Amino acid sequence: MPTGITVPLEKWYVASIDMSAILSQYQVYTMTNSTGLFHMSVVNLTEWSHDKQHTGLNFGYFSSYSNVKIVGPTLECNGNMIHLETKSPQLSYIWRSQSTGDEILSTQPYIDINRTDRFYLTSLTPNGCSATDSIDVEFILPEINFPESINLCPGELYTLQAPTTHADYQWSTGATGTSLDLSGIADSQSQIWLEVTDDLGCTNRDTVDIIGYPGAEVNLTIGSEPLIPGTAINVCMGDTIFNTTPMAHYRWELDGQVIQSDANYLIPQQGGIYKLTAWSPDSCNTTIDINITVSPLPEFDIPDIIGCPNTSQVIQGPANAVSFLWQDGSTTSSYNATQPDTYWLKITDDKGCSAMDTIIYSWHPQSIIDITYDTGIFGTANPDSIYFCPENPIILNAQDTYNNYLWSTGETNTSTISVLVPSNQTQIVWVQANDQNNCIITDTVTLITYESPMIDLSNAPSSICLGDTIFNTTNNAKTQWEIVGQPIDPTQTNNYFIPTNTGTYDIRLTVWNTENCGTIQTKTITVNPLPDINLSNSTICANTPTNIIAPAGMANYLWHDGTTNQQYTATEEGEAWVSITDINGCINSDTATISWFPQPVVDLSIYSPIVGADIQP
């Protein structure tokens, strides 16, 4: 109650209260003082009880008369203003804040603020004392604190939970509870917002992006064939089941056991229900069951083949196969291999399982059989043809290390034959045999005979005279004359022959053509001597006739003047020759010189002593 004491700027009051009730209930007794300036004395009777009748006295004195008090709310919704003031008159006012330091924000008894901070008021009291007060002010929003975004896998459930201490909730979906249940939708993006109001009436809104990941995707194939989920799958041993959609992580299971991780494929080794779990790069996963039956591969083995050179070989596939595929794309059950190479066959059985085998087809080393020849003196050859002179049998030889010889001329089981080919003719001869691998080997030659060189002594006389010439009338590359039984004279290589010996004997003529083929002809000839003649030279008196006589018994005489008598009468100086022919037709001749003795000279002139005088007879 007012005391009635009057002091400028002050009001005095006195009050009493029984504190026992308050103390027993641990309550606070509050007195309101709008200015914050006061003097207060408290007398407290303590330790009193009915049974003990014991009393204690405590005295306290409190005063804020030299202080300043900041009055105003300490909480406000974010976005509003708070008005702080002091209601006790002061001589001066300085407002500062913790965040701004010594910066003076105001010098008025009040200040309006809109931020959370600690504010200080320093004043000069009416009694000239400095007083300070501070107050913590907080601008609040109802807390939500949603994440910026939530990523959900397809079908994933998520509860978006807000704090439960607010007074009101309004979701963008129309819901009004403290939480919202979400379910992931593949490849989607949306926004959810929540607006809350707290007990002070402050509102706040938060927005979250809901992102639906694509999720894990499983697309199984065997080779290029897609597998239909949920259906039983028959695979062949060694087949690979692929997930063709790239995922980040995989796990394959059989009968609860993990059999393979981190691989997008599986090679089943046994039948059963397999479980595949795949994780996408966003860690979304999906799991599927696969009922797999594993069939064994067909078994077959075609041995490698070695054949004879230049022969083909039929490679036969197994009889129990349903389909065939050879390396060249053909699909018949057999394949005709014509060249040494590596061949392969892929077969498929009635369960669709395939197996492959590789076959190497090769040839035995090529054996060589060569026809060689022996022609004696005449003949030349090249690898394919044999040229030789006619009328000379040629011996053809093949290696004798083979079996079952067969010649085109009809001979068998022999490596050597003799062939005679007429002049200027061609004949092809081949031989066939079996080598050590029982492969047939052949060789062929062409036999060509040259044309025989021409020779003809039939027109040469059988009886000739010494010095006569025997001619070969044909043209040849080389000629050799010889007398049978005598050493060959290497100079007798002309196309004619002049005997140097008389008598009857055989001459032989051998001629060769440009191919060095020779022909020989022999002829018996009689070489008659020439008739003897020896005319004597004569010296006679001038103008005196003289007779020159040739040998008697000649068949014919021929003198230089054309007369044909045995003798010739010479009447002048000079030469006289005669040609005589004997009964064999041999001709010889000789010449005689006829000269005169010198005639005596008679000089009948007269000698004159007179010089220059000419005396005539």
Coordinates of C-alpha atoms in Angstrom, one line a residue:
M1 CA 0.0 0.0 0.0
P2 CA 1.3 3.5 -0.5
T3 CA 3.1 4.9 2.5
G4 CA 2.3 8.5 1.8
I5 CA 5.9 9.4 1.7
T6 CA 6.5 11.8 -1.1
V7 CA 9.8 12.1 -2.9
P8 CA 10.2 13.6 -6.3
L9 CA 10.1 10.8 -9.0
E10 CA 9.4 8.2 -6.4
K11 CA 6.5 6.3 -4.8
W12 CA 7.0 4.4 -1.6
Y13 CA 5.0 1.3 -0.7
V14 CA 4.9 -1.2 2.2
A15 CA 3.6 -4.7 2.1
S16 CA 3.6 -7.9 4.2
I17 CA 2.9 -11.4 3.2
D18 CA 2.8 -14.8 4.8
M19 CA 5.6 -16.6 3.0
S20 CA 5.0 -19.9 4.6
A21 CA 2.5 -21.0 2.1
I22 CA 4.8 -20.0 -0.8
L23 CA 7.8 -21.6 0.7
S24 CA 6.0 -24.8 1.4
Q25 CA 4.9 -25.0 -2.2
Y26 CA 8.1 -23.7 -3.7
Q27 CA 6.3 -20.9 -5.5
V28 CA 7.6 -17.6 -6.6
Y29 CA 6.1 -14.4 -5.4
T30 CA 6.2 -11.7 -8.0
M31 CA 5.8 -8.0 -7.5
T32 CA 5.4 -5.8 -10.6
N33 CA 7.4 -2.7 -10.9
S34 CA 7.0 -0.9 -14.2
T35 CA 10.0 1.4 -13.8
G36 CA 12.5 -1.1 -12.6
L37 CA 13.6 1.3 -9.8
F38 CA 13.0 0.3 -6.3
H39 CA 14.1 0.0 -2.7
M40 CA 12.9 -3.1 -0.9
S41 CA 13.4 -4.4 2.6
V42 CA 12.4 -7.9 3.5
V43 CA 11.9 -9.3 7.0
N44 CA 11.7 -13.1 7.0
L45 CA 10.6 -15.1 10.0
T46 CA 12.1 -18.6 9.6
E47 CA 12.4 -21.9 11.4
W48 CA 9.1 -21.5 13.2
S49 CA 7.0 -24.6 14.1
H50 CA 3.9 -25.2 16.3
D51 CA 5.6 -27.8 18.4
K52 CA 8.9 -26.1 18.9
Q53 CA 7.6 -22.5 19.0
H54 CA 11.0 -21.5 17.6
T55 CA 11.4 -18.3 15.7
G56 CA 14.2 -17.0 13.6
L57 CA 14.6 -13.6 11.9
N58 CA 16.2 -12.8 8.5
F59 CA 16.4 -9.3 7.1
G60 CA 17.2 -8.4 3.5
Y61 CA 17.5 -5.2 1.6
F62 CA 17.4 -4.8 -2.1
S63 CA 17.6 -1.7 -4.2
S64 CA 17.8 -1.0 -8.0
Y65 CA 17.4 2.7 -7.6
S66 CA 20.7 3.3 -9.4
N67 CA 19.9 0.8 -12.3
V68 CA 18.1 1.0 -15.6
K69 CA 15.7 -1.6 -16.9
I70 CA 15.0 -2.6 -20.5
V71 CA 11.4 -3.5 -21.1
G72 CA 10.0 -5.3 -24.1
P73 CA 9.3 -8.8 -25.5
T74 CA 12.2 -11.2 -26.0
L75 CA 10.5 -13.5 -28.6
E76 CA 8.9 -12.5 -31.8
C77 CA 8.1 -14.2 -35.1
N78 CA 10.7 -13.7 -37.8
G79 CA 9.7 -10.8 -40.0
N80 CA 8.1 -8.7 -37.3
M81 CA 9.5 -5.9 -35.1
I82 CA 10.3 -5.8 -31.4
H83 CA 10.0 -2.5 -29.5
L84 CA 12.5 -2.2 -26.6
E85 CA 12.4 0.7 -24.1
T86 CA 13.1 1.8 -20.6
K87 CA 10.4 3.4 -18.7
S88 CA 12.5 5.0 -16.0
P89 CA 13.5 8.5 -17.0
Q90 CA 17.2 8.8 -17.5
L91 CA 19.5 11.7 -18.3
S92 CA 20.9 9.9 -21.5
Y93 CA 20.6 6.7 -23.4
I94 CA 23.0 4.7 -25.5
W95 CA 21.8 1.5 -27.3
R96 CA 24.3 -1.1 -28.6
S97 CA 24.3 -4.8 -29.6
Q98 CA 26.6 -7.7 -29.2
S99 CA 26.9 -8.2 -32.9
T100 CA 27.7 -4.6 -33.7
G101 CA 30.1 -4.0 -30.8
D102 CA 30.6 -0.3 -29.9
E103 CA 28.4 1.0 -32.7
I104 CA 25.7 3.2 -31.2
L105 CA 22.3 2.1 -32.5
S106 CA 20.1 4.6 -30.8
T107 CA 20.2 7.4 -28.2
Q108 CA 16.4 7.3 -27.5
P109 CA 14.7 5.7 -24.6
Y110 CA 13.6 3.0 -27.0
I111 CA 14.8 1.1 -30.0
D112 CA 12.9 -1.0 -32.7
I113 CA 14.7 -4.2 -33.8
N114 CA 14.1 -7.1 -36.2
R115 CA 16.9 -9.4 -35.6
T116 CA 18.1 -11.9 -33.0
D117 CA 20.8 -10.4 -30.9
R118 CA 21.8 -9.3 -27.4
F119 CA 21.0 -5.6 -26.9
Y120 CA 22.6 -3.3 -24.3
L121 CA 21.3 0.0 -22.8
T122 CA 23.8 2.3 -21.0
S123 CA 22.2 5.3 -19.3
L124 CA 23.0 8.1 -17.0
T125 CA 20.6 8.0 -14.0
P126 CA 19.1 11.1 -12.5
N127 CA 21.5 10.9 -9.6
G128 CA 24.4 11.0 -12.1
C129 CA 25.2 7.3 -11.9
S130 CA 25.9 5.1 -15.0
A131 CA 23.5 2.2 -15.3
T132 CA 23.5 -0.7 -17.8
D133 CA 21.0 -3.4 -18.7
S134 CA 20.9 -6.0 -21.4
I135 CA 18.3 -8.2 -23.0
D136 CA 18.4 -11.2 -25.3
V137 CA 16.0 -10.9 -28.2
E138 CA 15.2 -13.8 -30.5
F139 CA 13.2 -13.8 -33.7
I140 CA 12.0 -17.3 -34.3
L141 CA 10.4 -19.4 -37.1
P142 CA 8.8 -22.7 -36.4
E143 CA 11.5 -25.3 -37.2
I144 CA 10.9 -27.8 -40.0
N145 CA 14.4 -28.5 -41.5
F146 CA 13.5 -30.7 -44.4
P147 CA 16.4 -31.9 -46.7
E148 CA 16.7 -30.0 -49.9
S149 CA 15.8 -33.2 -51.8
I150 CA 14.8 -36.8 -51.2
N151 CA 15.8 -39.4 -53.8
L152 CA 13.6 -42.5 -53.9
C153 CA 13.9 -45.7 -55.8
P154 CA 10.8 -46.9 -57.6
G155 CA 8.3 -48.3 -55.0
E156 CA 10.5 -47.2 -52.1
L157 CA 8.5 -45.9 -49.1
Y158 CA 9.5 -42.9 -47.2
T159 CA 7.9 -40.9 -44.4
L160 CA 8.6 -37.2 -44.4
Q161 CA 8.5 -36.2 -40.7
A162 CA 8.0 -32.7 -39.4
P163 CA 8.7 -31.6 -35.8
T164 CA 5.6 -32.5 -33.6
T165 CA 5.7 -29.4 -31.4
H166 CA 3.9 -27.0 -33.7
A167 CA 0.3 -26.0 -33.4
D168 CA -0.8 -26.3 -37.0
Y169 CA 0.4 -28.2 -40.1
Q170 CA -0.6 -27.7 -43.8
W171 CA 0.9 -29.9 -46.5
S172 CA 0.8 -29.2 -50.2
T173 CA -1.1 -32.4 -50.7
G174 CA -3.9 -31.2 -48.3
A175 CA -2.8 -33.4 -45.4
T176 CA -2.6 -31.8 -41.9
G177 CA -0.6 -34.3 -39.9
T178 CA 2.9 -34.1 -38.7
S179 CA 4.2 -36.5 -41.3
L180 CA 3.6 -37.5 -44.9
D181 CA 4.1 -40.9 -46.5
L182 CA 5.8 -41.0 -49.9
S183 CA 6.4 -43.7 -52.5
G184 CA 9.1 -43.5 -55.2
I185 CA 8.0 -43.2 -58.8
A186 CA 10.6 -44.1 -61.4
D187 CA 12.0 -41.2 -63.5
S188 CA 9.9 -38.5 -61.7
Q189 CA 10.4 -35.2 -60.0
S190 CA 8.0 -33.2 -57.8
Q191 CA 7.9 -30.8 -54.9
I192 CA 6.3 -31.2 -51.5
W193 CA 5.9 -28.2 -49.1
L194 CA 4.7 -28.0 -45.5
E195 CA 3.6 -24.8 -43.7
V196 CA 3.5 -24.9 -39.9
T197 CA 2.3 -22.5 -37.2
D198 CA 3.7 -22.5 -33.7
D199 CA 2.1 -21.4 -30.4
L200 CA 3.2 -17.8 -30.9
G201 CA 1.4 -17.8 -34.2
C202 CA 4.6 -17.8 -36.2
T203 CA 4.5 -19.6 -39.5
N204 CA 7.2 -21.2 -41.6
R205 CA 7.2 -23.1 -44.9
D206 CA 9.8 -25.6 -46.2
T207 CA 9.9 -27.3 -49.6
V208 CA 11.6 -30.6 -50.5
D209 CA 12.2 -31.9 -54.0
I210 CA 11.1 -35.5 -54.5
I211 CA 13.3 -37.2 -57.1
G212 CA 12.3 -40.7 -58.4
Y213 CA 15.4 -42.6 -59.6
P214 CA 15.1 -44.7 -62.7
G215 CA 15.7 -47.8 -60.6
A216 CA 17.5 -51.0 -61.4
E217 CA 16.6 -52.6 -64.7
V218 CA 17.1 -56.3 -65.6
N219 CA 16.9 -57.4 -69.2
L220 CA 18.3 -60.9 -69.5
T221 CA 19.5 -62.5 -72.7
I222 CA 21.2 -65.6 -73.9
G223 CA 23.2 -64.5 -76.9
S224 CA 20.8 -62.3 -78.8
E225 CA 17.7 -64.0 -77.5
P226 CA 15.8 -62.1 -74.8
L227 CA 14.6 -64.1 -71.7
I228 CA 11.0 -63.6 -70.5
P229 CA 11.0 -63.0 -66.7
G230 CA 9.0 -65.7 -64.8
T231 CA 9.4 -68.4 -67.5
A232 CA 11.5 -71.5 -67.1
I233 CA 14.8 -71.2 -69.1
N234 CA 16.6 -74.0 -70.7
V235 CA 20.3 -73.2 -71.3
C236 CA 23.2 -75.2 -72.5
M237 CA 26.3 -75.9 -70.5
G238 CA 28.6 -73.0 -71.0
D239 CA 25.8 -70.6 -72.1
T240 CA 26.1 -67.1 -70.6
I241 CA 23.1 -65.2 -69.3
F242 CA 23.6 -61.5 -69.6
N243 CA 21.9 -58.5 -68.1
T244 CA 22.1 -56.1 -71.1
T245 CA 21.3 -53.0 -69.0
P246 CA 24.4 -51.7 -67.3
M247 CA 24.0 -51.6 -63.6
A248 CA 26.4 -50.7 -60.8
H249 CA 26.4 -53.9 -58.9
Y250 CA 25.1 -57.5 -59.1
R251 CA 24.6 -60.5 -56.9
W252 CA 23.7 -63.9 -58.2
E253 CA 22.4 -66.5 -55.7
L254 CA 21.5 -70.2 -55.8
D255 CA 19.8 -71.9 -52.9
G256 CA 20.6 -68.9 -50.6
Q257 CA 24.3 -69.0 -51.5
V258 CA 25.9 -66.1 -53.3
I259 CA 27.7 -67.7 -56.2
Q260 CA 28.8 -64.6 -58.1
S261 CA 29.1 -60.8 -57.4
D262 CA 29.7 -57.7 -59.4
A263 CA 29.2 -59.3 -62.8
N264 CA 26.4 -58.7 -65.2
Y265 CA 26.5 -62.3 -66.5
L266 CA 26.2 -65.8 -65.2
I267 CA 27.3 -69.1 -66.6
P268 CA 25.1 -71.7 -64.9
Q269 CA 26.7 -74.9 -64.0
Q270 CA 23.6 -76.6 -62.7
G271 CA 19.9 -76.3 -62.8
G272 CA 17.8 -74.6 -60.1
I273 CA 16.1 -71.3 -59.2
Y274 CA 18.6 -68.5 -59.3
K275 CA 18.1 -65.1 -57.7
L276 CA 19.6 -62.0 -59.3
T277 CA 19.7 -58.7 -57.5
A278 CA 20.9 -55.7 -59.4
W279 CA 21.7 -52.3 -58.1
S280 CA 21.5 -49.2 -60.3
P281 CA 24.1 -46.4 -60.1
D282 CA 21.6 -44.7 -57.7
S283 CA 21.7 -47.7 -55.4
C284 CA 18.2 -48.8 -56.3
N285 CA 17.8 -52.5 -56.6
T286 CA 15.5 -55.1 -58.0
T287 CA 15.5 -58.8 -57.5
I288 CA 14.1 -61.5 -59.8
D289 CA 14.0 -65.3 -59.7
I290 CA 15.1 -67.3 -62.7
N291 CA 14.2 -71.0 -63.1
I292 CA 17.1 -72.5 -65.1
T293 CA 17.6 -76.0 -66.5
V294 CA 21.1 -76.7 -67.8
S295 CA 21.5 -79.2 -70.6
P296 CA 24.9 -80.8 -71.5
L297 CA 26.6 -80.0 -74.8
P298 CA 26.6 -82.6 -77.5
E299 CA 29.9 -84.4 -77.7
F300 CA 31.6 -85.3 -81.0
D301 CA 35.2 -85.4 -82.3
I302 CA 36.2 -85.5 -85.9
P303 CA 39.9 -86.6 -86.2
D304 CA 42.3 -84.6 -88.3
I305 CA 42.7 -85.9 -91.8
I306 CA 45.9 -86.2 -93.9
G307 CA 45.3 -86.8 -97.6
C308 CA 47.3 -87.1 -100.8
P309 CA 48.4 -83.9 -102.5
N310 CA 45.8 -82.4 -104.8
T311 CA 43.0 -84.6 -103.5
S312 CA 39.8 -83.7 -101.7
Q313 CA 38.4 -85.3 -98.6
V314 CA 34.8 -85.5 -97.4
I315 CA 34.4 -84.6 -93.8
Q316 CA 31.4 -86.2 -92.3
G317 CA 29.4 -84.7 -89.3
P318 CA 27.9 -86.8 -86.5
A319 CA 24.6 -88.6 -87.3
N320 CA 22.7 -87.5 -84.1
A321 CA 22.9 -83.7 -84.8
V322 CA 19.8 -81.8 -85.7
S323 CA 21.6 -79.0 -87.7
F324 CA 25.1 -78.3 -89.0
L325 CA 27.0 -75.2 -89.7
W326 CA 30.4 -75.3 -91.4
Q327 CA 33.0 -72.5 -91.5
D328 CA 31.8 -71.3 -94.9
G329 CA 28.2 -71.1 -93.8
S330 CA 27.0 -74.3 -95.5
T331 CA 24.6 -76.4 -93.5
T332 CA 24.9 -79.9 -95.0
S333 CA 25.9 -82.9 -92.8
S334 CA 29.2 -83.3 -94.7
Y335 CA 31.8 -81.0 -96.3
N336 CA 34.1 -81.6 -99.2
A337 CA 37.6 -80.2 -98.2
T338 CA 39.5 -79.5 -101.4
Q339 CA 42.6 -77.7 -100.0
P340 CA 44.7 -78.0 -96.9
D341 CA 43.2 -75.8 -94.2
T342 CA 41.5 -75.6 -90.8
Y343 CA 37.8 -76.4 -91.0
W344 CA 35.2 -76.3 -88.3
L345 CA 31.8 -77.7 -87.7
K346 CA 29.2 -76.5 -85.3
I347 CA 26.3 -78.9 -84.6
T348 CA 23.1 -78.3 -82.7
D349 CA 21.2 -81.1 -80.9
D350 CA 17.5 -81.5 -80.2
K351 CA 17.7 -79.3 -77.1
G352 CA 19.2 -76.4 -79.0
C353 CA 22.7 -77.0 -77.5
S354 CA 25.7 -76.5 -79.8
A355 CA 29.2 -77.8 -79.8
M356 CA 32.1 -77.1 -82.2
D357 CA 35.0 -79.2 -83.4
T358 CA 38.0 -78.1 -85.5
I359 CA 39.4 -80.4 -88.2
I360 CA 42.8 -79.9 -89.8
Y361 CA 42.9 -81.2 -93.3
S362 CA 46.5 -81.5 -94.6
W363 CA 48.3 -83.2 -97.4
H364 CA 51.2 -85.6 -97.2
P365 CA 54.4 -84.1 -98.4
Q366 CA 54.5 -84.1 -102.2
S367 CA 56.5 -87.0 -103.5
I368 CA 58.4 -86.3 -106.7
I369 CA 58.7 -88.7 -109.6
D370 CA 60.8 -87.6 -112.5
I371 CA 61.2 -89.1 -115.8
T372 CA 64.9 -89.0 -116.9
Y373 CA 66.4 -90.3 -120.1
D374 CA 69.5 -91.8 -121.7
T375 CA 69.8 -91.2 -125.4
G376 CA 73.4 -92.2 -125.9
I377 CA 75.1 -89.8 -128.2
F378 CA 72.2 -87.7 -129.5
G379 CA 69.5 -85.6 -127.8
T380 CA 68.8 -82.7 -125.5
A381 CA 66.1 -82.1 -122.9
N382 CA 64.3 -79.6 -120.8
P383 CA 62.0 -80.3 -117.7
D384 CA 58.9 -81.0 -119.8
S385 CA 60.1 -82.2 -123.1
I386 CA 62.8 -84.5 -124.4
Y387 CA 64.2 -83.8 -127.8
F388 CA 66.2 -86.6 -129.5
C389 CA 67.4 -87.8 -132.8
P390 CA 65.4 -90.3 -134.7
E391 CA 66.0 -93.9 -135.1
N392 CA 67.6 -94.0 -131.7
P393 CA 65.6 -95.7 -128.9
I394 CA 65.4 -93.6 -125.8
I395 CA 65.6 -95.1 -122.4
L396 CA 63.2 -93.4 -119.9
N397 CA 63.8 -93.9 -116.2
A398 CA 61.7 -93.1 -113.1
Q399 CA 62.9 -93.4 -109.4
D400 CA 62.7 -97.1 -108.4
T401 CA 61.6 -96.3 -104.8
Y402 CA 57.9 -96.4 -105.5
N403 CA 55.3 -99.0 -106.2
N404 CA 52.7 -100.0 -108.9
Y405 CA 54.3 -98.3 -111.9
L406 CA 52.1 -97.7 -114.9
W407 CA 53.4 -96.2 -118.1
S408 CA 51.3 -94.7 -120.9
T409 CA 53.0 -97.1 -123.3
G410 CA 51.5 -100.0 -121.4
E411 CA 54.4 -101.2 -119.3
T412 CA 53.7 -102.0 -115.7
N413 CA 55.8 -102.7 -112.5
T414 CA 58.9 -101.3 -114.0
S415 CA 60.7 -98.0 -113.5
T416 CA 62.5 -98.1 -116.9
I417 CA 61.1 -98.4 -120.5
S418 CA 62.5 -97.9 -124.0
V419 CA 60.7 -95.8 -126.5
L420 CA 61.4 -95.4 -130.2
V421 CA 59.8 -92.4 -131.9
P422 CA 59.9 -92.0 -135.7
S423 CA 61.7 -89.0 -137.2
N424 CA 60.0 -85.6 -136.9
Q425 CA 57.3 -87.0 -134.6
T426 CA 56.0 -86.1 -131.1
Q427 CA 54.8 -88.5 -128.4
I428 CA 53.6 -87.8 -124.9
V429 CA 54.7 -90.3 -122.3
W430 CA 53.6 -90.4 -118.6
V431 CA 54.3 -92.6 -115.7
Q432 CA 52.1 -93.2 -112.6
A433 CA 53.2 -94.8 -109.3
N434 CA 52.2 -95.1 -105.6
D435 CA 54.5 -93.5 -103.0
Q436 CA 55.1 -94.6 -99.4
N437 CA 51.7 -93.0 -98.4
N438 CA 50.0 -94.8 -101.2
C439 CA 49.4 -91.5 -103.0
I440 CA 49.4 -91.5 -106.7
I441 CA 52.3 -89.5 -108.2
T442 CA 52.8 -88.8 -111.9
D443 CA 55.2 -87.2 -114.3
T444 CA 54.8 -86.5 -118.0
V445 CA 57.3 -85.8 -120.7
T446 CA 56.9 -85.0 -124.4
L447 CA 59.2 -86.9 -126.7
I448 CA 60.1 -85.0 -129.8
T449 CA 62.3 -86.4 -132.5
Y450 CA 64.3 -84.1 -134.7
E451 CA 64.1 -84.4 -138.5
S452 CA 67.0 -86.6 -139.7
P453 CA 69.8 -84.8 -141.5
M454 CA 69.7 -85.5 -145.2
I455 CA 72.6 -87.4 -146.8
D456 CA 72.7 -88.7 -150.4
L457 CA 75.7 -90.4 -152.0
S458 CA 73.6 -92.4 -154.4
N459 CA 74.6 -90.1 -157.3
A460 CA 78.3 -90.3 -156.5
P461 CA 80.1 -92.6 -159.1
S462 CA 81.5 -95.8 -157.8
S463 CA 84.6 -95.4 -160.0
I464 CA 86.5 -92.2 -160.1
C465 CA 89.8 -90.9 -160.9
L466 CA 92.4 -89.8 -158.5
G467 CA 91.7 -86.1 -157.8
D468 CA 88.0 -86.3 -158.5
T469 CA 85.6 -84.8 -156.0
I470 CA 82.7 -86.6 -154.3
F471 CA 79.9 -84.2 -153.3
N472 CA 77.2 -84.4 -150.6
T473 CA 74.4 -82.4 -152.1
T474 CA 72.5 -81.6 -148.8
N475 CA 73.1 -78.8 -146.4
N476 CA 74.1 -79.8 -142.9
A477 CA 75.5 -78.2 -139.8
K478 CA 78.6 -80.5 -139.8
T479 CA 80.2 -83.1 -142.0
Q480 CA 82.9 -85.7 -141.6
W481 CA 84.4 -87.8 -144.4
E482 CA 86.6 -90.9 -143.6
I483 CA 88.0 -93.9 -145.2
V484 CA 86.8 -96.9 -143.4
G485 CA 89.7 -98.5 -141.5
Q486 CA 91.9 -95.5 -141.5
P487 CA 92.2 -92.7 -139.0
I488 CA 89.8 -89.9 -139.3
D489 CA 91.2 -86.8 -140.9
P490 CA 89.7 -83.9 -139.0
T491 CA 90.2 -81.7 -142.0
Q492 CA 87.7 -83.6 -144.1
T493 CA 84.7 -81.6 -142.9
N494 CA 83.6 -80.0 -146.2
N495 CA 80.5 -81.1 -148.1
Y496 CA 82.8 -82.8 -150.7
F497 CA 85.6 -85.4 -150.6
I498 CA 88.7 -85.7 -152.8
P499 CA 90.4 -89.1 -152.5
T500 CA 94.1 -89.0 -152.3
N501 CA 94.7 -92.8 -152.7
T502 CA 94.0 -95.1 -155.6
G503 CA 92.4 -98.4 -155.2
T504 CA 89.0 -99.8 -154.2
Y505 CA 87.9 -99.0 -150.6
D506 CA 84.9 -97.8 -148.5
I507 CA 84.3 -94.2 -147.6
R508 CA 82.0 -93.1 -144.8
L509 CA 80.1 -89.8 -144.7
T510 CA 78.6 -88.6 -141.3
V511 CA 76.5 -85.5 -141.3
W512 CA 74.9 -83.6 -138.3
N513 CA 72.0 -81.2 -138.4
T514 CA 71.7 -78.2 -136.1
E515 CA 70.2 -80.4 -133.3
N516 CA 73.4 -82.5 -133.4
C517 CA 71.6 -85.5 -134.9
G518 CA 73.8 -87.5 -137.2
T519 CA 73.3 -89.7 -140.2
I520 CA 75.9 -92.1 -141.6
Q521 CA 76.2 -93.4 -145.1
T522 CA 79.0 -95.7 -146.5
K523 CA 79.9 -96.1 -150.2
T524 CA 82.5 -98.4 -151.9
I525 CA 84.5 -96.5 -154.5
T526 CA 87.3 -97.3 -156.9
V527 CA 89.9 -94.6 -157.4
N528 CA 91.7 -95.0 -160.7
P529 CA 95.1 -93.5 -161.2
L530 CA 95.6 -90.8 -163.8
P531 CA 97.2 -91.8 -167.1
D532 CA 100.9 -91.1 -167.2
I533 CA 102.1 -88.5 -169.6
N534 CA 105.5 -86.7 -169.8
L535 CA 106.1 -84.6 -172.8
S536 CA 109.7 -83.6 -173.5
N537 CA 110.7 -80.2 -174.4
S538 CA 112.4 -79.8 -177.8
T539 CA 115.0 -77.3 -179.2
I540 CA 115.2 -77.4 -182.9
C541 CA 116.5 -75.3 -185.8
A542 CA 114.4 -72.5 -186.8
N543 CA 111.6 -73.3 -189.2
T544 CA 112.4 -77.0 -188.8
P545 CA 109.2 -79.2 -188.0
T546 CA 109.4 -81.5 -185.0
N547 CA 106.9 -84.2 -183.7
I548 CA 105.7 -84.4 -180.1
I549 CA 104.2 -87.8 -179.3
A550 CA 101.7 -88.6 -176.5
P551 CA 101.5 -92.0 -174.8
A552 CA 99.9 -94.7 -176.9
G553 CA 96.8 -96.6 -176.0
M554 CA 94.7 -93.6 -174.8
A555 CA 91.0 -93.4 -175.5
N556 CA 91.2 -89.8 -176.5
Y557 CA 93.7 -87.1 -177.2
L558 CA 93.2 -83.4 -177.4
W559 CA 96.0 -81.0 -178.3
H560 CA 96.0 -77.3 -177.7
D561 CA 95.2 -76.6 -181.3
G562 CA 92.2 -78.9 -181.1
T563 CA 93.8 -81.8 -183.0
T564 CA 93.1 -85.3 -181.6
N565 CA 96.0 -87.4 -182.9
Q566 CA 98.5 -89.1 -180.8
Q567 CA 101.3 -86.9 -182.1
Y568 CA 101.6 -83.2 -182.8
T569 CA 104.0 -81.7 -185.4
A570 CA 105.3 -78.4 -184.1
T571 CA 106.7 -75.9 -186.6
E572 CA 107.1 -72.8 -184.4
E573 CA 108.5 -71.9 -181.1
G574 CA 106.1 -72.0 -178.1
E575 CA 104.2 -74.4 -175.9
A576 CA 102.2 -77.4 -176.9
W577 CA 99.9 -79.2 -174.5
V578 CA 97.9 -82.3 -174.8
S579 CA 95.0 -83.8 -172.6
I580 CA 94.7 -87.5 -172.7
T581 CA 91.9 -89.7 -171.5
D582 CA 92.4 -93.4 -170.7
I583 CA 89.9 -96.1 -170.8
N584 CA 88.6 -95.3 -167.2
G585 CA 87.9 -91.8 -168.3
C586 CA 90.7 -90.5 -166.3
I587 CA 92.3 -87.4 -167.7
N588 CA 95.8 -86.1 -167.5
S589 CA 97.7 -83.5 -169.4
D590 CA 101.2 -82.2 -170.0
T591 CA 102.9 -79.3 -171.8
A592 CA 106.0 -79.3 -173.9
T593 CA 108.1 -76.2 -174.8
I594 CA 109.5 -76.0 -178.3
S595 CA 112.4 -73.6 -178.8
W596 CA 114.8 -72.8 -181.7
F597 CA 118.4 -72.7 -181.7
P598 CA 119.8 -69.2 -182.3
Q599 CA 120.4 -68.5 -186.0
P600 CA 124.0 -67.5 -187.0
V601 CA 124.4 -63.8 -187.9
V602 CA 126.3 -63.0 -191.2
D603 CA 127.6 -59.3 -191.6
L604 CA 128.9 -58.4 -195.1
S605 CA 129.5 -54.7 -194.5
I606 CA 133.0 -53.1 -195.7
Y607 CA 135.2 -51.3 -193.4
S608 CA 136.2 -47.8 -194.5
P609 CA 139.0 -45.9 -193.0
I610 CA 137.4 -42.6 -194.1
V611 CA 135.6 -41.3 -191.2
G612 CA 132.0 -40.8 -191.9
A613 CA 132.1 -42.6 -195.2
D614 CA 129.3 -45.2 -195.7
I615 CA 130.2 -47.9 -198.1
Q616 CA 127.2 -49.6 -199.7
P617 CA 127.6 -53.1 -200.8

